[in-house]
Amino acid sequence: MVSVRSVVDRVGPTLLHALQVPDDPPAVADVVIAEPGGAVAAGDLVLGVATAGPEDAARLVKRSAEQGAAAVLLKPPLASKPAVKRAAKAGGIALVQVHAATSWAQLVWLLRTVLDALADESEDLDPGSGDLFRLADAVASVVDAPVTIEDTNSRVLAYSARQDLTDPARVATIMGRRIPDDVLARFRSRGVFRELSRGRQTIFVPAQRDGTLPRLIVPIRMGGELLGSMWAVVAGPVSDERAAAFADAAPVVALHLLRRRAHTDAQRRASAELLRAVLEGRANPRKAMAELDLSDEPHRVVVIEVTGGDGRDAEGLRLALLERISQGIGSRPVATELGGLLYAVVPDRPGSGGWGELRDALVATGPSRRSGAPRAAAGAPGEIGDLSASRLQADEALGLLRAELLPERVITFDEAWTALTLHRGATAAAGAKVAELGPLGALRGHDETGKAGYVETLYEWLRHPGDPRAAARELRIHPNTLRYRMRKLLELVPLDLDDPDVRLALITQLVALRWS
């Protein structure tokens, strides 16, 4: 059964937004354009192409519901009008809003493609890299120049034949599957990407002094969203007719990119849900290994926190971080988001795609314009069935970083054992109120009134037994000042610091104060 919800999910939020879907809608059968007074069949997706106003839209919804249609698709503002929503609710029919800038003709083509794929029970809505490469060849023949199709991050998705007739910049782009940074900087300085974002139909970039040949660039858009661009290496200025033909190919490429993204989004959602189950100990390890494509070796759970930014762009910052840390890594980490934190599962190995490489990428990731540098902690390595324990360990280690109890930004659970031991011991001691015992309270009270720093002085003295210079360095004071403070605090409270049990009790109390 092909449901309205599955169709909307597969096409994606760029084009469609379900305003109302009944609990038990009919199965989707076909796509039809509403005709005045025309009949629709059961299960049809009815497109309100010529709907004039709210009353007309409400009548269309009512008529479609009576004839057993699955959904009515309308553009704003009609789709959200109260009368239209009431009609959909009363008729028990789904109401879907179409992005205002979407072409109805393109939407019909895309919906029918999705319906065909779903009807065949195929999960692969991706037109395939082969299809996209063939499309690049077709576009190249239109513009009579070698072409690349790129996403919004300047990564090459497909390229046509005849790339041997280009320049070193294009060859490097094909080899690296993205525009090299230095070439990217030159195009950016010429305002190319600014023009792409503004919606120019075609952009011509003349030849450059370093030998880079001219480029004719066309943005790929759908529903007002920039999905990518097409780049043709041309010999010189292009005629208006050929440039227009090049631009006319963009909507077809946009449909392919949307289908690819719908497929990728569906896979990502399924993988994220399964990974959440793994991290919570609810998943079958064999199923997780197969469906998440995890190798049969120890893995670590890595939790990453992005600091700074506000609630509106926090998710975008996390996604951008995942994008950055994944660059150059042999296989992209299996990742999901839980509670505002990013979790990744990586093999515990130093080579490509392993924790060692991911760690290097995280350490190298500095603060961005909108956020601070990320904090990250990795749990101990374990088998797939033990990843829920590794997740808890990663969370505990991240807690130490958040509390600034460790100077690092990236740490592993096994490396942080001393700090974890102190923190766990301090937490237990704090719960037992050990700091309230003995004469320590008098020192704390004296510090609160006189700011003498006696508690901190005693802590460092005990941490560096027999080495007053090291203790003084930690306090950033002169050793003579340290000795003076110790003499004064011992006059204030009677402590036998020669007794090892007294020293051990005091360090337990001071650790509880400092680490809990």
GROMACS .gro file of C-alpha atoms in nm, residues 312-494:
model
  183
  312ARG     CA    1   1.720   2.805   1.596
  313ASP     CA    2   2.053   2.724   1.438
  314ALA     CA    3   2.189   2.464   1.682
  315GLU     CA    4   2.081   2.174   1.461
  316GLY     CA    5   2.238   2.338   1.158
  317LEU     CA    6   2.564   2.383   1.349
  318ARG     CA    7   2.569   2.016   1.445
  319LEU     CA    8   2.501   1.907   1.088
  320ALA     CA    9   2.770   2.140   0.958
  321LEU     CA   10   3.010   1.994   1.214
  322LEU     CA   11   2.932   1.639   1.100
  323GLU     CA   12   2.994   1.751   0.744
  324ARG     CA   13   3.332   1.900   0.840
  325ILE     CA   14   3.457   1.609   1.049
  326SER     CA   15   3.355   1.364   0.776
  327GLN     CA   16   3.565   1.529   0.506
  328GLY     CA   17   3.851   1.301   0.408
  329ILE     CA   18   3.743   1.016   0.632
  330GLY     CA   19   3.733   0.687   0.444
  331SER     CA   20   3.378   0.597   0.544
  332ARG     CA   21   3.141   0.851   0.691
  333PRO     CA   22   3.070   0.783   1.062
  334VAL     CA   23   2.730   0.632   1.143
  335ALA     CA   24   2.573   0.922   1.331
  336THR     CA   25   2.250   1.042   1.487
  337GLU     CA   26   2.128   1.313   1.720
  338LEU     CA   27   1.995   1.264   2.073
  339GLY     CA   28   1.907   1.535   2.321
  340GLY     CA   29   2.086   1.807   2.127
  341LEU     CA   30   2.410   1.605   2.108
  342LEU     CA   31   2.565   1.436   1.807
  343TYR     CA   32   2.653   1.067   1.848
  344ALA     CA   33   2.881   0.880   1.608
  345VAL     CA   34   2.988   0.516   1.604
  346VAL     CA   35   3.335   0.453   1.463
  347PRO     CA   36   3.573   0.156   1.454
  348ASP     CA   37   3.846   0.168   1.719
  349ARG     CA   38   4.139   0.186   1.478
  350PRO     CA   39   4.390   0.451   1.374
  351GLY     CA   40   4.343   0.417   0.998
  352SER     CA   41   4.092   0.552   0.749
  353GLY     CA   42   3.739   0.577   0.886
  354GLY     CA   43   3.847   0.495   1.243
  355TRP     CA   44   3.846   0.676   1.574
  356GLY     CA   45   4.202   0.798   1.526
  357GLU     CA   46   4.114   0.987   1.210
  358LEU     CA   47   3.789   1.121   1.351
  359ARG     CA   48   3.974   1.237   1.662
  360ASP     CA   49   4.230   1.425   1.450
  361ALA     CA   50   3.945   1.592   1.259
  362LEU     CA   51   3.773   1.696   1.584
  363VAL     CA   52   4.093   1.834   1.735
  364ALA     CA   53   4.155   2.033   1.417
  365THR     CA   54   3.802   2.176   1.417
  366GLY     CA   55   3.828   2.519   1.575
  367PRO     CA   56   3.549   2.763   1.665
  368SER     CA   57   3.327   2.884   1.382
  369ARG     CA   58   3.170   3.224   1.335
  370ARG     CA   59   2.858   3.118   1.526
  371SER     CA   60   2.986   2.860   1.773
  372GLY     CA   61   3.274   2.765   1.993
  373ALA     CA   62   3.506   2.474   1.928
  374PRO     CA   63   3.326   2.142   1.980
  375ARG     CA   64   3.378   1.916   2.280
  376ALA     CA   65   3.387   1.541   2.217
  377ALA     CA   66   3.425   1.230   2.430
  378ALA     CA   67   3.455   0.867   2.324
  379GLY     CA   68   3.344   0.566   2.525
  380ALA     CA   69   3.562   0.260   2.563
  381PRO     CA   70   3.580   0.025   2.261
  382GLY     CA   71   3.348  -0.273   2.256
  383GLU     CA   72   3.147  -0.512   2.041
  384ILE     CA   73   2.826  -0.395   1.872
  385GLY     CA   74   2.614  -0.535   2.155
  386ASP     CA   75   2.812  -0.325   2.406
  387LEU     CA   76   2.763   0.013   2.237
  388SER     CA   77   2.496   0.121   2.487
  389ALA     CA   78   2.761   0.093   2.761
  390SER     CA   79   3.011   0.283   2.546
  391ARG     CA   80   2.748   0.556   2.500
  392LEU     CA   81   2.706   0.593   2.879
  393GLN     CA   82   3.082   0.613   2.920
  394ALA     CA   83   3.107   0.880   2.651
  395ASP     CA   84   2.833   1.081   2.823
  396GLU     CA   85   3.016   1.058   3.158
  397ALA     CA   86   3.345   1.170   3.004
  398LEU     CA   87   3.169   1.459   2.826
  399GLY     CA   88   3.032   1.566   3.164
  400LEU     CA   89   3.389   1.620   3.285
  401LEU     CA   90   3.465   1.836   2.981
  402ARG     CA   91   3.147   2.038   3.032
  403ALA     CA   92   3.240   2.099   3.396
  404GLU     CA   93   3.587   2.207   3.280
  405LEU     CA   94   3.745   1.948   3.509
  406LEU     CA   95   3.980   1.852   3.226
  407PRO     CA   96   4.180   2.089   3.004
  408GLU     CA   97   4.121   1.889   2.682
  409ARG     CA   98   3.841   1.934   2.429
  410VAL     CA   99   3.856   1.574   2.302
  411ILE     CA  100   3.903   1.280   2.538
  412THR     CA  101   3.838   0.907   2.566
  413PHE     CA  102   3.682   0.731   2.863
  414ASP     CA  103   3.987   0.511   2.911
  415GLU     CA  104   4.224   0.810   2.909
  416ALA     CA  105   4.016   0.998   3.166
  417TRP     CA  106   4.018   0.720   3.429
  418THR     CA  107   4.191   0.926   3.698
  419ALA     CA  108   3.949   1.216   3.663
  420LEU     CA  109   3.654   0.976   3.650
  421THR     CA  110   3.773   0.802   3.965
  422LEU     CA  111   3.805   1.131   4.149
  423HIS     CA  112   3.469   1.252   4.022
  424ARG     CA  113   3.283   0.935   4.116
  425GLY     CA  114   3.450   0.929   4.456
  426ALA     CA  115   3.375   1.297   4.508
  427THR     CA  116   3.011   1.249   4.412
  428ALA     CA  117   2.970   0.965   4.659
  429ALA     CA  118   3.153   1.161   4.931
  430ALA     CA  119   2.944   1.470   4.869
  431GLY     CA  120   2.628   1.261   4.902
  432ALA     CA  121   2.754   1.139   5.239
  433LYS     CA  122   2.831   1.503   5.343
  434VAL     CA  123   3.188   1.416   5.438
  435ALA     CA  124   3.301   1.779   5.392
  436GLU     CA  125   3.091   1.878   5.692
  437LEU     CA  126   3.299   1.659   5.926
  438GLY     CA  127   3.598   1.776   6.130
  439PRO     CA  128   3.763   2.118   6.131
  440LEU     CA  129   3.747   2.183   5.753
  441GLY     CA  130   3.428   2.383   5.800
  442ALA     CA  131   3.617   2.640   6.007
  443LEU     CA  132   3.868   2.694   5.725
  444ARG     CA  133   3.590   2.730   5.469
  445GLY     CA  134   3.412   2.983   5.689
  446HIS     CA  135   3.733   3.182   5.734
  447ASP     CA  136   3.788   3.186   5.355
  448GLU     CA  137   3.435   3.312   5.295
  449THR     CA  138   3.484   3.607   5.528
  450GLY     CA  139   3.854   3.686   5.485
  451LYS     CA  140   3.931   3.542   5.139
  452ALA     CA  141   4.253   3.397   5.275
  453GLY     CA  142   4.257   3.100   5.035
  454TYR     CA  143   4.327   2.850   5.310
  455VAL     CA  144   4.120   2.563   5.162
  456GLU     CA  145   4.287   2.593   4.821
  457THR     CA  146   4.628   2.618   4.988
  458LEU     CA  147   4.568   2.304   5.194
  459TYR     CA  148   4.446   2.116   4.884
  460GLU     CA  149   4.760   2.191   4.683
  461TRP     CA  150   4.984   2.122   4.984
  462LEU     CA  151   4.833   1.774   5.016
  463ARG     CA  152   4.851   1.713   4.639
  464HIS     CA  153   5.224   1.793   4.634
  465PRO     CA  154   5.362   1.638   4.954
  466GLY     CA  155   5.712   1.754   5.032
  467ASP     CA  156   5.723   1.986   4.729
  468PRO     CA  157   5.612   2.336   4.835
  469ARG     CA  158   5.750   2.489   4.516
  470ALA     CA  159   5.517   2.276   4.299
  471ALA     CA  160   5.223   2.361   4.526
  472ALA     CA  161   5.307   2.731   4.509
  473ARG     CA  162   5.323   2.716   4.127
  474GLU     CA  163   4.972   2.572   4.115
  475LEU     CA  164   4.852   2.857   4.340
  476ARG     CA  165   5.060   3.115   4.149
  477ILE     CA  166   5.215   3.242   4.468
  478HIS     CA  167   5.568   3.250   4.614
  479PRO     CA  168   5.676   2.944   4.818
  480ASN     CA  169   5.728   3.170   5.120
  481THR     CA  170   5.368   3.287   5.089
  482LEU     CA  171   5.260   2.923   5.081
  483ARG     CA  172   5.453   2.847   5.399
  484TYR     CA  173   5.306   3.153   5.571
  485ARG     CA  174   4.950   3.048   5.479
  486MET     CA  175   5.008   2.695   5.605
  487ARG     CA  176   5.142   2.825   5.935
  488LYS     CA  177   4.839   3.057   5.978
  489LEU     CA  178   4.581   2.792   5.892
  490LEU     CA  179   4.738   2.546   6.136
  491GLU     CA  180   4.711   2.815   6.404
  492LEU     CA  181   4.343   2.854   6.311
  493VAL     CA  182   4.254   2.482   6.319
  494PRO     CA  183   4.448   2.200   6.489
   0.00000   0.00000   0.00000
